[in-house]
Coordinates of C-alpha atoms and ligand atoms in Angstrom, one line a residue:
X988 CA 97.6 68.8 57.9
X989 CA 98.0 67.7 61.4
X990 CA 95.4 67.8 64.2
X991 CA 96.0 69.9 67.6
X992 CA 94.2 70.2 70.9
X993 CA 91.1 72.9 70.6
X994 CA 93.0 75.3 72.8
X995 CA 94.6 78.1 70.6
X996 CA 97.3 79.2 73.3
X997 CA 98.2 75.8 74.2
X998 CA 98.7 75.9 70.3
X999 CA 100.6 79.0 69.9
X1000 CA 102.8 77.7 73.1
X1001 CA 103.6 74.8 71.9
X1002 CA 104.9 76.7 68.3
X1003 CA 106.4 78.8 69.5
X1004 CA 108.4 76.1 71.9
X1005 CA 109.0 74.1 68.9
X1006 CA 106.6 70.9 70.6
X1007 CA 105.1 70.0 67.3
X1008 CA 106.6 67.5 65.1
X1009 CA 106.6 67.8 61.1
X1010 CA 105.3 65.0 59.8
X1011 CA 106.9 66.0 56.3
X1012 CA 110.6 65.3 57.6
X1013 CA 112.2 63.1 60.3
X1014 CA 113.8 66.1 62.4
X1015 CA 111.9 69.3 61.6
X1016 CA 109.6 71.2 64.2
X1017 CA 106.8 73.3 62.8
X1018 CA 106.6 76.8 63.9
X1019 CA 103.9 80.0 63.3
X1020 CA 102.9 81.1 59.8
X1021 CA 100.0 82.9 59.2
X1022 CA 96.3 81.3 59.9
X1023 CA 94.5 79.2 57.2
X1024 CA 90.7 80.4 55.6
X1025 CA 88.0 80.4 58.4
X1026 CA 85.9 77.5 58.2
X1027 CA 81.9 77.5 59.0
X1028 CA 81.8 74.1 60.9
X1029 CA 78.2 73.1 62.0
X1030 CA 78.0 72.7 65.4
X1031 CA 80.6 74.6 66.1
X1032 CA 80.4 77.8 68.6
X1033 CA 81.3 80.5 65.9
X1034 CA 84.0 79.9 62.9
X1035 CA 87.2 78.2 63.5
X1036 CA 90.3 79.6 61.8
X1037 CA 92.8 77.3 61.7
X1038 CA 96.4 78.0 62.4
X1039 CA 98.8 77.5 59.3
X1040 CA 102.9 76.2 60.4
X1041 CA 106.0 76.1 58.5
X1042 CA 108.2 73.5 59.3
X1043 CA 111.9 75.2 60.4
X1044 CA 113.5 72.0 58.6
X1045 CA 112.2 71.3 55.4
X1046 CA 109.8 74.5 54.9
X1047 CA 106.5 72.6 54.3
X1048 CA 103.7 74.2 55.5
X1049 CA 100.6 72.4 57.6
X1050 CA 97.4 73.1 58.5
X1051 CA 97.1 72.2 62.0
X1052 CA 93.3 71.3 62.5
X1053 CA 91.8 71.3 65.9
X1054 CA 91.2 67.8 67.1
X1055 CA 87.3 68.2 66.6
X1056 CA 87.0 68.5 63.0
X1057 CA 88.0 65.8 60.6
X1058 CA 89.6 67.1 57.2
X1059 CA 87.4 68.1 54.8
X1060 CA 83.6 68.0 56.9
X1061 CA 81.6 70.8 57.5
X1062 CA 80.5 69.1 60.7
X1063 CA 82.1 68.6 64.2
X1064 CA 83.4 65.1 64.2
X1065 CA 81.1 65.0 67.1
X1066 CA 77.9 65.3 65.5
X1067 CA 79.4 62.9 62.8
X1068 CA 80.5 60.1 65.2
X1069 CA 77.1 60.2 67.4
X1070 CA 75.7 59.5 63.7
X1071 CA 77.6 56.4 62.9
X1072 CA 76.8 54.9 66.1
X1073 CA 73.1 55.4 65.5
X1074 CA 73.6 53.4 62.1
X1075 CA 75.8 50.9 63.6
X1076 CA 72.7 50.3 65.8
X1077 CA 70.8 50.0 63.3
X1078 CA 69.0 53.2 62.5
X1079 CA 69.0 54.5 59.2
X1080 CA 70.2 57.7 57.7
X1081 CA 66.9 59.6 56.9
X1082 CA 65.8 59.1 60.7
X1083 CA 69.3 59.9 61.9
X1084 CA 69.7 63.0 59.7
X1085 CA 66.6 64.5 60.4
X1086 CA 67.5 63.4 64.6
X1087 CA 70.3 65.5 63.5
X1088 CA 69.5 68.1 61.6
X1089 CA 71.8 67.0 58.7
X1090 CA 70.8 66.5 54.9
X1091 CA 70.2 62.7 55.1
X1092 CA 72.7 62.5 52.1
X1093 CA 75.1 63.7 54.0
X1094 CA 74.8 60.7 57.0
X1095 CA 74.2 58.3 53.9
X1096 CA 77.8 59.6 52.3
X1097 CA 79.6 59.1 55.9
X1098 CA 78.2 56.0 56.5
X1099 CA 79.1 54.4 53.4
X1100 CA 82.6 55.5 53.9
X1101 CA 83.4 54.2 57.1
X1102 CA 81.5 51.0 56.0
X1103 CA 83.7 50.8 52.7
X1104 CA 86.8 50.9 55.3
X1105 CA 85.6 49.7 58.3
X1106 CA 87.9 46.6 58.7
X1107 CA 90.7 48.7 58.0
X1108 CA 89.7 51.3 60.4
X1109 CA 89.2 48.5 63.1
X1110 CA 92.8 47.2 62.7
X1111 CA 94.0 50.3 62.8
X1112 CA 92.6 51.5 66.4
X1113 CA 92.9 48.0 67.6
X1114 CA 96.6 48.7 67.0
X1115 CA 96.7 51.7 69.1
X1116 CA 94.7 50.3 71.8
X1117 CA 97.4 47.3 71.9
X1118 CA 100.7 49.5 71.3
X1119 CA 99.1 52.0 74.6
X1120 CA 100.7 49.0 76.5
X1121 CA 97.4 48.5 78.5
X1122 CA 95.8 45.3 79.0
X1123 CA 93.0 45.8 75.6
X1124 CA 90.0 43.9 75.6
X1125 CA 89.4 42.8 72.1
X1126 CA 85.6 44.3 71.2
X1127 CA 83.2 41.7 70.5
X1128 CA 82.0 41.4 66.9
X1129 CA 78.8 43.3 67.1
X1130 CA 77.2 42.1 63.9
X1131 CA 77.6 45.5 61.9
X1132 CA 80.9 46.2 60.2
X1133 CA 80.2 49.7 61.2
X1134 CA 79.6 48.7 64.4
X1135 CA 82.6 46.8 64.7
X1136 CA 84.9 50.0 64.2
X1137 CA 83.6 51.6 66.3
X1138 CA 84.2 49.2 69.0
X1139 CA 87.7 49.3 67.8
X1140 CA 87.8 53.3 68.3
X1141 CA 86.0 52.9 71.4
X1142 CA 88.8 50.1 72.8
X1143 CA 91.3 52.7 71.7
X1144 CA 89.7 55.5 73.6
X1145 CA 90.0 53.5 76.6
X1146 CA 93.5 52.6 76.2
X1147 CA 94.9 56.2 75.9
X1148 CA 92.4 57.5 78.6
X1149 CA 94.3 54.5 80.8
X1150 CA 97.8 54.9 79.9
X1151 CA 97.6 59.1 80.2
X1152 CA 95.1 59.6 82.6
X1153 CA 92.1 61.9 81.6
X1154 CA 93.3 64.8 83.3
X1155 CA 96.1 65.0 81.5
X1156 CA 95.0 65.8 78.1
X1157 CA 91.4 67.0 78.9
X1158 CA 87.9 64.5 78.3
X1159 CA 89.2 61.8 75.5
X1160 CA 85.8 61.4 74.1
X1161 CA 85.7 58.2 71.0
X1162 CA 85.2 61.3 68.4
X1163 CA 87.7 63.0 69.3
X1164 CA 90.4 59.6 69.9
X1165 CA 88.6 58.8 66.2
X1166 CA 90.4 62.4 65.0
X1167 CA 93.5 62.4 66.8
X1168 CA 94.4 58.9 66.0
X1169 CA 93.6 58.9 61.9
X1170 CA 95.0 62.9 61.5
X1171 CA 91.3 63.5 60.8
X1172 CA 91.5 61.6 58.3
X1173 CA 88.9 58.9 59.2
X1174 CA 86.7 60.0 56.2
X1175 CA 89.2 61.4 54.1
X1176 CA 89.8 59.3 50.8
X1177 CA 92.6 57.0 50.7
X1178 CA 93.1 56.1 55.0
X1179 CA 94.2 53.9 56.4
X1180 CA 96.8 53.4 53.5
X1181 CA 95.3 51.1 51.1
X1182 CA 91.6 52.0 51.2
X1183 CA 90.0 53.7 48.2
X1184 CA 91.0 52.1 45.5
X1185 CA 88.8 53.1 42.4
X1186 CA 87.8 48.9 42.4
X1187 CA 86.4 49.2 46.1
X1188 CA 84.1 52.3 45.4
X1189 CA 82.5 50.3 42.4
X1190 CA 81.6 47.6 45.0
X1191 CA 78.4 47.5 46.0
X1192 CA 78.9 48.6 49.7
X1193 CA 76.7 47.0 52.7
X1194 CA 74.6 48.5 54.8
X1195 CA 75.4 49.0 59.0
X1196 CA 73.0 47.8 61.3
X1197 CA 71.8 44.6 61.3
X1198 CA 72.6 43.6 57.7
X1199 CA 69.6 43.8 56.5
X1200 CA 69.9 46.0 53.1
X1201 CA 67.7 48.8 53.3
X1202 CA 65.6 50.1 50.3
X1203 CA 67.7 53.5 50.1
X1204 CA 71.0 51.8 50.2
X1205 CA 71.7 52.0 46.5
X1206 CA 70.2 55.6 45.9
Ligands
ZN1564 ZN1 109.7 69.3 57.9

């Protein structure tokens, strides 16, 4: 899988010109082949059919995901990052699904993952933000580990808007930074290398927010 801008033609041009990298080999471009299912996203515009790509070196094939879904989510990465920040302030996920729209499971499951990671996921963009070669102002802790990532994304967002300009690639929003710079994989199982270990889901995981636990947290 590999995440693309949202604009099918700049895609297809960029295929076709043999611009995208295979991340399966160290010299292969990928180019056209075929489109992968059509996925019902929620909050998306209509279905979004993915285009499938066959590297020209090695032959792997790859998904390439537009840069507003995160692998495996039914929703926009949008709607899913305006929900963690509403739990890293401190709301929880029965208020901010039903804000939403979304099954409150469903917040409770992508909070609890980004909280099971969330130190590895702020080392991570904190490493972007500094290797963008702009001066990076390191986030303040914001007493929620949740909350703390974020930052982290947030400082990387501002670091690649600096060092290519906004115009360049379009509005860098922190969702979409949050999918381009984990391969969509902020959610998936096993990112950053290292997290998901069968030991860490058995953990009992905290709460964002403030800390406090709240009486749902272990349901
Ligand atoms: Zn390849």
């Amino acid at each position: 899988m590999v995440t693309v801008e949202v604009d099918p033609a700049h895609v297809e041009s960029r295929l076709l010109s043999g611009e995208i990298d295979c991340p399966s080999c160290p010299s292969g471009v990928l180019g056209g082949w075929g489109h992968a299912r059509v996925r019902r996203v929620v909050g998306a515009t209509g279905p979004i059919r993915p285009r499938r790509s066959r590297c020209r070196g090695c032959s792997a094939t790859h998904v390439l995901l537009p840069v507003v879904l995160l692998l495996r989510r039914a929703y926009l990465a949008e709607w899913i990052y305006a929900a963690l920040q509403s739990a890293a302030t401190g709301s929880g996920h029965r208020s901010i699904g039903a804000g939403l729209g979304v099954p409150a499971t469903t917040v409770r499951g992508w909070i609890r993952v980004l909280t099971s990671r969330a130190d590895a996921v702020r080392n991570h963009f904190l490493a972007v933000a500094v290797a963008a070669g702009v001066d990076v102002r390191v986030p303040k802790a914001t007493g929620s580990r949740c909350g703390d990532a974020l930052a982290a994304i947030d400082a990387a967002r501002s670091a690649v808007g600096s060092r290519f300009g906004g115009d360049s690639v379009g509005e860098v929003t922190a969702a979409s930074v949050s999918v381009a710079l984990s391969g969509g994989r902020l959610l998936a199982p096993g990112w950053p290398a290292g997290v998901g270990s069968p030991m860490q889901h058995e953990l009992p995981l905290p709460v964002c927010g403030d800390g406090q636990r709240s009486s749902d947290a272990t349901v």
